[in-house]
Amino acid sequence: MSIKIALAGNPNSGKTTMFNALTGANQFVGNWPGVTVEKKEGKLKGHKDVGIMDLPGIYSLSPYTLEEVVARNYLINDNPDVILNIVDGSNIERNLYLTTQLIELGIPVVVAVNMMDVVEKSGDTIDFGKLGKELGCEVVPVSALKGNGVKEAAEKAVKTAKRNSGVKILHSFDNRLEEWLSEIEKRIGINVPDEQKRFYAIKLFEGDNKIRNLMNIVPDVSDIVSKAEKELDDDAESIITDARYKYISSIIGGCYKKNKKKKLTAS
Ligand code: BGO
């Protein structure tokens, strides 16, 4: 059985360094069909049956850049077995914005927290076990530049792909928003597999037309969106963005400890 790993992360998170460390010289470079966005594929070193697809660097799964559209179309249409999400550990809160969206896709995710040499040097600490529990996925410390943790991250990704035990999305937004999203999920009904429903519900709430076009049957959710926008006096996309950042800051405080000494000397 062959396994497909999709490498996803923010620009500058160290994705290229990680891809090179995982694949060595085993790479094929081209373009994604129809667009001038580089497409890089490779085989995991020592595993002929494990392919790695390096997705363009992105900050979110919204439809506003070619890179975002290429990355999410691949994730939705090409059924990778697992996403290896490279996160810049020195900028973790911002990077988790994408992580939460990747988890919503219903594909198993392994998070590789990169730049750990930088994090360690700063004296900051990350509780990986706790972060993994909060996110509902494996979290592995890595320094792609130094080669530390790269093999472990790849092994965890392969294991997760083989386990194929389904995805349970643990994160939730505030109660009102959850009620609106679950009403949208109900209206989506059986037209989308269960594990992808949250992603589609959020995209319908946001009014993402490219995702609407991918659906065979699109439920009308305009009444829910208007109600939410009126009650919260904000547009639907900003409602989701705010909720996502609120959720991330609610978990990060318990998982990431800043070096207090460093803060004092810096000020
Ligand atoms: C330059 N640790 C450290 N310290 N740096 C890392 C690590 C790590 O674990 N991983 C990657 N980097 P990309 P994307 C650079 O290129 O892989 C560094 O966009 C420089 N270049 O070496 O390109 C990596 O593919 C001059 O840094 O990321 C690279 O995701 C001065 O992070 C940068 C300093 O990595 C981005 C750094 C001419």
CSV table of N, CA, C and O and ligand atoms in Angstrom, one decimal, residues 10-18 114-118 142-146, ligand 1:
chain,number,residue,atom,x,y,z
A,10,ASN,N,2.9,27.5,6.9
A,10,ASN,CA,3.0,28.9,6.5
A,10,ASN,C,4.3,29.1,5.7
A,10,ASN,O,5.3,28.4,5.9
A,11,PRO,N,4.4,30.2,4.9
A,11,PRO,CA,5.7,30.5,4.3
A,11,PRO,C,6.7,30.8,5.4
A,11,PRO,O,6.3,31.3,6.4
A,12,ASN,N,7.9,30.4,5.1
A,12,ASN,CA,9.0,30.6,6.1
A,12,ASN,C,8.9,29.8,7.4
A,12,ASN,O,9.6,30.1,8.3
A,13,SER,N,8.1,28.8,7.4
A,13,SER,CA,8.0,27.9,8.6
A,13,SER,C,9.1,26.9,8.5
A,13,SER,O,9.4,26.2,9.5
A,14,GLY,N,9.8,26.8,7.4
A,14,GLY,CA,10.9,25.8,7.2
A,14,GLY,C,10.4,24.6,6.4
A,14,GLY,O,11.1,23.5,6.5
A,15,LYS,N,9.4,24.8,5.7
A,15,LYS,CA,8.8,23.6,4.9
A,15,LYS,C,9.8,23.1,3.9
A,15,LYS,O,9.9,21.9,3.7
A,16,THR,N,10.5,24.0,3.2
A,16,THR,CA,11.5,23.5,2.1
A,16,THR,C,12.6,22.8,2.8
A,16,THR,O,13.0,21.7,2.3
A,17,THR,N,13.1,23.3,3.9
A,17,THR,CA,14.2,22.6,4.6
A,17,THR,C,13.7,21.3,5.1
A,17,THR,O,14.4,20.3,5.0
A,18,MET,N,12.5,21.2,5.6
A,18,MET,CA,11.9,19.9,6.0
A,18,MET,C,11.8,18.9,4.8
A,18,MET,O,12.1,17.8,4.9
A,114,ASN,N,8.6,23.2,14.2
A,114,ASN,CA,9.9,23.5,13.7
A,114,ASN,C,10.6,24.6,14.5
A,114,ASN,O,10.0,25.3,15.2
A,115,MET,N,11.9,24.9,14.1
A,115,MET,CA,12.7,26.0,14.7
A,115,MET,C,12.8,25.8,16.2
A,115,MET,O,12.9,26.7,17.0
A,116,MET,N,12.9,24.5,16.7
A,116,MET,CA,13.0,24.3,18.1
A,116,MET,C,14.3,24.7,18.6
A,116,MET,O,14.4,25.1,19.8
A,117,ASP,N,15.4,24.8,17.8
A,117,ASP,CA,16.7,25.3,18.2
A,117,ASP,C,16.5,26.8,18.6
A,117,ASP,O,17.1,27.3,19.6
A,118,VAL,N,15.7,27.5,17.9
A,118,VAL,CA,15.4,29.0,18.2
A,118,VAL,C,14.6,29.1,19.5
A,118,VAL,O,14.9,29.9,20.3
A,142,VAL,N,10.8,19.6,16.3
A,142,VAL,CA,11.7,19.4,15.2
A,142,VAL,C,12.6,20.6,15.0
A,142,VAL,O,12.2,21.8,15.3
A,143,SER,N,13.9,20.4,14.6
A,143,SER,CA,14.7,21.4,14.0
A,143,SER,C,15.1,20.9,12.6
A,143,SER,O,16.0,20.1,12.5
A,144,ALA,N,14.4,21.4,11.6
A,144,ALA,CA,14.7,20.8,10.3
A,144,ALA,C,16.1,21.2,9.8
A,144,ALA,O,16.8,20.4,9.2
A,145,LEU,N,16.5,22.4,10.3
A,145,LEU,CA,17.9,22.9,9.9
A,145,LEU,C,18.9,22.0,10.4
A,145,LEU,O,19.9,21.6,9.8
A,146,LYS,N,18.7,21.5,11.7
A,146,LYS,CA,19.7,20.7,12.3
A,146,LYS,C,19.5,19.2,12.1
A,146,LYS,O,20.2,18.3,12.5
B,1,BGO,C1,17.2,31.1,5.4
B,1,BGO,N1,16.0,26.2,12.7
B,1,BGO,C2,16.5,27.4,12.3
B,1,BGO,N2,17.2,28.1,13.1
B,1,BGO,N3,16.2,27.9,11.0
B,1,BGO,C3,15.5,27.1,10.2
B,1,BGO,C4,14.9,25.9,10.6
B,1,BGO,C5,15.2,25.4,11.9
B,1,BGO,O1,14.8,24.3,12.4
B,1,BGO,N4,14.2,25.4,9.5
B,1,BGO,C6,14.3,26.3,8.5
B,1,BGO,N5,15.1,27.3,8.9
B,1,BGO,P1,12.5,27.5,4.4
B,1,BGO,P2,9.6,27.7,3.7
B,1,BGO,C7,18.1,32.1,5.9
B,1,BGO,O2,17.1,30.8,4.3
B,1,BGO,O3,12.7,26.1,4.5
B,1,BGO,C8,15.4,28.5,8.2
B,1,BGO,O4,9.3,29.1,3.2
B,1,BGO,C9,18.9,32.8,5.0
B,1,BGO,N6,18.8,32.5,3.7
B,1,BGO,O5,17.3,27.9,6.7
B,1,BGO,O6,12.9,28.2,3.2
B,1,BGO,C10,15.9,28.2,6.8
B,1,BGO,O7,9.9,26.7,2.7
B,1,BGO,C11,19.8,33.8,5.5
B,1,BGO,O8,16.5,30.5,6.4
B,1,BGO,O9,10.9,27.9,4.7
B,1,BGO,C12,15.5,29.5,6.1
B,1,BGO,O10,8.6,27.3,4.7
B,1,BGO,C13,19.8,34.1,6.9
B,1,BGO,O11,14.2,29.3,8.0
B,1,BGO,C14,14.2,29.9,6.8
B,1,BGO,C15,19.0,33.4,7.7
B,1,BGO,O12,13.1,28.2,5.7
B,1,BGO,C16,13.0,29.5,6.0
B,1,BGO,C17,18.1,32.4,7.2
B,1,BGO,C18,19.6,33.2,2.7
